[in-house]
């Protein structure tokens, strides 16, 4: 963000939206922007974070992100069961995202609920590990996934794209993670790939990666 501002004289304004809801939150154009967040809810929009039992959690606690407002669609076309599944009784839409809201009402997105890795009964949010790995010299980008593991349920695996000419090794990445991350978040394996698979919206297809590396950590 700092590099972009230095090169262009413009600032990136983080926002959060999806096809089913249009825009939900935005850092203020004029006002306090909190880097790393997607800002507070837009006027008329309510965002809340709940646990798996549906109870609203405390500020700063990660949970399921739900949204309600005039921006939210009314349901899936000719799919009443899916509509009932994705909406709460009080009208909130289950986005499928994991996030948290700070004491000032600014929302942070942690990742997709389906991408959370549960290893040894502990939750690993891939985005945290990806951001750390992406900052390492020689790394272009990464995707962190969970692979079935006989003892842990799932094991953390990092799929990494090197920068051109980089000679970084998987052991270097693992050792760097061990220095800064909790042990259960450290990848059990690091594999290198030329490019991450993406869909037409340029989103990384983690399901493709999970299929490609299924069984890797048990070999």
CSV table of C-alpha atoms in Angstrom, one decimal:
chain,number,residue,atom,x,y,z
A,1,UNK,CA,0.0,0.0,0.0
A,2,UNK,CA,2.8,2.4,0.9
A,3,UNK,CA,4.7,1.5,-2.4
A,4,UNK,CA,1.5,2.1,-4.4
A,5,UNK,CA,0.9,5.5,-2.8
A,6,UNK,CA,4.5,6.4,-3.4
A,7,UNK,CA,4.4,5.5,-7.1
A,8,UNK,CA,0.9,6.9,-7.9
A,9,UNK,CA,0.1,9.5,-5.3
A,10,UNK,CA,-3.2,7.6,-4.7
A,11,UNK,CA,-4.3,5.5,-1.8
A,12,UNK,CA,-6.0,2.1,-2.0
A,13,UNK,CA,-9.4,2.2,-0.3
A,14,UNK,CA,-10.3,-1.3,1.0
A,15,UNK,CA,-13.9,-2.3,0.7
A,16,UNK,CA,-15.9,-5.5,1.1
A,17,UNK,CA,-18.7,-6.8,-1.0
A,18,UNK,CA,-20.0,-9.8,-2.9
A,19,UNK,CA,-22.3,-10.7,-5.7
A,20,UNK,CA,-25.2,-11.4,-3.3
A,21,UNK,CA,-24.9,-8.2,-1.4
A,22,UNK,CA,-23.2,-5.6,-3.5
A,23,UNK,CA,-21.0,-3.4,-1.2
A,24,UNK,CA,-21.2,-4.0,2.6
A,25,UNK,CA,-18.3,-2.0,4.1
A,26,UNK,CA,-15.7,0.5,3.2
A,27,UNK,CA,-12.9,2.4,4.7
A,28,UNK,CA,-13.9,6.1,4.6
A,29,UNK,CA,-12.8,8.3,1.7
A,30,UNK,CA,-12.6,11.2,4.1
A,31,UNK,CA,-11.8,10.0,7.6
A,32,UNK,CA,-9.8,7.4,9.4
A,33,UNK,CA,-8.6,4.5,7.2
A,34,UNK,CA,-7.5,1.5,9.1
A,35,UNK,CA,-5.0,-0.5,6.9
A,36,UNK,CA,-5.7,-4.2,6.8
A,37,UNK,CA,-9.5,-3.7,7.5
A,38,UNK,CA,-12.3,-3.2,5.0
A,39,UNK,CA,-13.8,-0.4,7.1
A,40,UNK,CA,-17.1,0.0,8.9
A,41,UNK,CA,-20.5,-1.0,7.5
A,42,UNK,CA,-22.1,1.4,5.0
A,43,UNK,CA,-25.1,3.4,6.1
A,44,UNK,CA,-28.1,1.1,6.4
A,45,UNK,CA,-26.0,-2.1,6.5
A,46,UNK,CA,-25.6,-4.2,9.6
A,47,UNK,CA,-22.7,-6.6,10.0
A,48,UNK,CA,-22.2,-9.0,12.8
A,49,UNK,CA,-19.9,-11.8,13.8
A,50,UNK,CA,-21.3,-15.0,15.3
A,51,UNK,CA,-20.0,-18.3,16.6
A,52,UNK,CA,-21.1,-21.6,15.3
A,53,UNK,CA,-24.0,-21.6,17.6
A,54,UNK,CA,-25.3,-18.3,16.2
A,55,UNK,CA,-24.4,-16.1,19.2
A,56,UNK,CA,-22.8,-12.7,18.6
A,57,UNK,CA,-19.1,-12.7,19.7
A,58,UNK,CA,-17.1,-10.0,21.4
A,59,UNK,CA,-15.2,-7.3,19.6
A,60,UNK,CA,-12.0,-8.7,18.1
A,61,UNK,CA,-13.1,-12.3,18.2
A,62,UNK,CA,-13.1,-14.2,14.9
A,63,UNK,CA,-16.3,-15.8,13.8
A,64,UNK,CA,-18.9,-16.1,11.0
A,65,UNK,CA,-19.6,-12.9,9.2
A,66,UNK,CA,-23.3,-12.1,8.6
A,67,UNK,CA,-24.8,-9.1,6.9
A,68,UNK,CA,-28.3,-7.6,6.7
A,69,UNK,CA,-29.5,-4.5,4.8
A,70,UNK,CA,-31.3,-3.2,1.7
A,71,UNK,CA,-28.2,-4.2,-0.4
A,72,UNK,CA,-28.7,-7.9,0.3
A,73,UNK,CA,-30.5,-10.1,-2.3
A,74,UNK,CA,-33.7,-11.7,-1.2
A,75,UNK,CA,-32.8,-15.3,-2.1
A,76,UNK,CA,-31.6,-17.7,-4.8
A,77,UNK,CA,-33.7,-18.1,-7.9
A,78,UNK,CA,-35.9,-21.2,-7.5
A,79,UNK,CA,-33.7,-22.6,-4.7
A,80,UNK,CA,-35.8,-22.2,-1.5
A,81,UNK,CA,-33.9,-24.7,0.5
A,82,UNK,CA,-30.6,-23.0,-0.3
A,83,UNK,CA,-32.1,-19.6,0.6
A,84,UNK,CA,-33.4,-21.0,3.9
A,85,UNK,CA,-30.0,-22.4,4.7
A,86,UNK,CA,-28.1,-19.2,4.0
A,87,UNK,CA,-30.4,-16.8,5.8
A,88,UNK,CA,-30.9,-16.6,9.6
A,89,UNK,CA,-34.4,-16.3,11.1
A,90,UNK,CA,-33.8,-12.6,11.7
A,91,UNK,CA,-32.8,-11.8,8.2
A,92,UNK,CA,-29.0,-11.9,8.2
A,93,UNK,CA,-27.2,-13.5,5.2
A,94,UNK,CA,-24.5,-16.0,6.0
A,95,UNK,CA,-21.6,-14.8,3.8
A,96,UNK,CA,-19.4,-17.8,4.3
A,97,UNK,CA,-16.6,-15.5,5.3
A,98,UNK,CA,-14.7,-15.5,8.6
A,99,UNK,CA,-14.0,-12.1,10.1
A,100,UNK,CA,-13.9,-9.9,13.2
A,101,UNK,CA,-15.0,-6.4,14.1
A,102,UNK,CA,-12.9,-4.2,16.3
A,103,UNK,CA,-14.1,-1.9,19.1
A,104,UNK,CA,-14.4,1.0,16.6
A,105,UNK,CA,-16.7,-1.0,14.3
A,106,UNK,CA,-14.1,-1.7,11.6
A,107,UNK,CA,-14.4,-5.1,9.9
A,108,UNK,CA,-11.5,-7.4,9.0
A,109,UNK,CA,-11.8,-10.4,6.7
A,110,UNK,CA,-9.8,-13.4,7.9
A,111,UNK,CA,-10.8,-15.8,5.1
A,112,UNK,CA,-13.4,-18.1,3.7
A,113,UNK,CA,-15.0,-20.5,6.3
A,114,UNK,CA,-14.5,-23.4,4.0
A,115,UNK,CA,-10.7,-22.7,3.8
A,116,UNK,CA,-10.1,-22.7,7.5
A,117,UNK,CA,-7.7,-25.5,8.4
A,118,UNK,CA,-8.5,-27.5,11.5
A,119,UNK,CA,-5.4,-29.2,12.7
A,120,UNK,CA,-5.2,-31.1,16.0
A,121,UNK,CA,-8.5,-29.4,17.0
A,122,UNK,CA,-7.1,-25.9,16.4
A,123,UNK,CA,-8.2,-23.4,13.8
A,124,UNK,CA,-5.6,-22.0,11.3
A,125,UNK,CA,-6.7,-19.1,9.2
A,126,UNK,CA,-4.8,-19.3,6.0
A,127,UNK,CA,-4.6,-15.6,5.3
A,128,UNK,CA,-2.4,-15.1,8.4
A,129,UNK,CA,0.1,-17.6,7.2
A,130,UNK,CA,-0.1,-16.5,3.6
A,131,UNK,CA,0.7,-12.8,4.5
A,132,UNK,CA,3.7,-13.9,6.5
A,133,UNK,CA,5.1,-16.2,3.7
A,134,UNK,CA,4.4,-13.6,1.0
A,135,UNK,CA,6.6,-11.1,2.9
A,136,UNK,CA,9.6,-13.4,2.8
A,137,UNK,CA,12.3,-12.5,0.3
A,138,UNK,CA,12.1,-14.5,-2.9
A,139,UNK,CA,8.4,-15.3,-2.5
A,140,UNK,CA,5.9,-13.9,-5.1
A,141,UNK,CA,2.7,-15.3,-3.6
A,142,UNK,CA,1.4,-18.3,-1.7
A,143,UNK,CA,-1.8,-20.2,-0.9
A,144,UNK,CA,-2.2,-22.1,2.4
A,145,UNK,CA,-4.5,-25.2,2.4
A,146,UNK,CA,-5.5,-28.1,4.6
A,147,UNK,CA,-4.6,-31.6,3.6
A,148,UNK,CA,-6.1,-34.7,5.3
A,149,UNK,CA,-3.8,-36.1,7.9
A,150,UNK,CA,-4.3,-39.4,9.8
A,151,UNK,CA,-3.4,-38.0,13.2
A,152,UNK,CA,-4.2,-34.2,13.0
A,153,UNK,CA,-7.3,-34.3,10.9
A,154,UNK,CA,-5.8,-31.8,8.6
A,155,UNK,CA,-2.2,-30.7,8.1
A,156,UNK,CA,-1.1,-27.2,7.0
A,157,UNK,CA,0.5,-27.1,3.5
A,158,UNK,CA,1.8,-24.0,1.8
A,159,UNK,CA,1.8,-23.8,-2.0
A,160,UNK,CA,4.4,-21.1,-3.0
A,161,UNK,CA,5.2,-19.3,-6.2
A,162,UNK,CA,8.8,-18.0,-6.2
A,163,UNK,CA,9.9,-14.7,-7.6
A,164,UNK,CA,11.9,-14.9,-10.8
A,165,UNK,CA,15.4,-16.1,-10.1
A,166,UNK,CA,14.7,-16.9,-6.4
A,167,UNK,CA,16.4,-19.9,-4.9
A,168,UNK,CA,14.5,-19.9,-1.7
A,169,UNK,CA,14.0,-23.5,-0.3
A,170,UNK,CA,11.1,-25.0,1.4
A,171,UNK,CA,13.1,-25.5,4.6
A,172,UNK,CA,13.9,-21.8,4.7
A,173,UNK,CA,10.2,-21.0,4.6
A,174,UNK,CA,9.3,-23.6,7.3
A,175,UNK,CA,12.1,-22.3,9.6
A,176,UNK,CA,11.0,-18.7,9.1
A,177,UNK,CA,7.5,-19.6,10.1
A,178,UNK,CA,8.7,-21.4,13.2
A,179,UNK,CA,10.4,-18.2,14.3
A,180,UNK,CA,7.2,-16.1,14.1
A,181,UNK,CA,4.1,-18.3,14.1
A,182,UNK,CA,2.6,-20.7,16.6
A,183,UNK,CA,3.8,-24.2,16.1
A,184,UNK,CA,0.4,-25.5,14.9
A,185,UNK,CA,0.3,-22.8,12.2
A,186,UNK,CA,3.7,-23.8,10.7
A,187,UNK,CA,3.3,-25.7,7.3
A,188,UNK,CA,4.1,-29.4,7.5
A,189,UNK,CA,5.0,-29.2,3.8
A,190,UNK,CA,5.9,-26.4,1.4
A,191,UNK,CA,5.6,-27.1,-2.3
A,192,UNK,CA,6.6,-24.8,-5.2
A,193,UNK,CA,4.5,-24.2,-8.2
A,194,UNK,CA,4.9,-22.0,-11.3
A,195,UNK,CA,1.5,-20.2,-10.8
A,196,UNK,CA,-1.6,-20.6,-8.6
A,197,UNK,CA,-4.7,-21.8,-10.3
A,198,UNK,CA,-7.4,-19.1,-10.5
A,199,UNK,CA,-10.9,-18.8,-11.7
A,200,UNK,CA,-12.3,-16.2,-14.1
A,201,UNK,CA,-12.6,-13.8,-11.2
A,202,UNK,CA,-8.8,-14.2,-10.5
A,203,UNK,CA,-9.6,-15.9,-7.2
A,204,UNK,CA,-7.2,-18.7,-6.2
A,205,UNK,CA,-8.9,-22.1,-6.6
A,206,UNK,CA,-7.9,-23.8,-3.3
A,207,UNK,CA,-10.2,-26.7,-4.1
A,208,UNK,CA,-7.9,-27.5,-7.1
A,209,UNK,CA,-4.8,-27.3,-4.9
A,210,UNK,CA,-6.4,-29.5,-2.2
A,211,UNK,CA,-7.2,-32.2,-4.9
A,212,UNK,CA,-3.7,-31.9,-6.4
A,213,UNK,CA,-1.9,-32.4,-3.1
A,214,UNK,CA,-4.3,-34.7,-1.3
A,215,UNK,CA,-2.2,-37.3,0.6
A,216,UNK,CA,1.0,-35.4,0.3
A,217,UNK,CA,1.7,-35.2,4.1
A,218,UNK,CA,1.0,-38.9,4.6
A,219,UNK,CA,3.4,-40.1,1.9
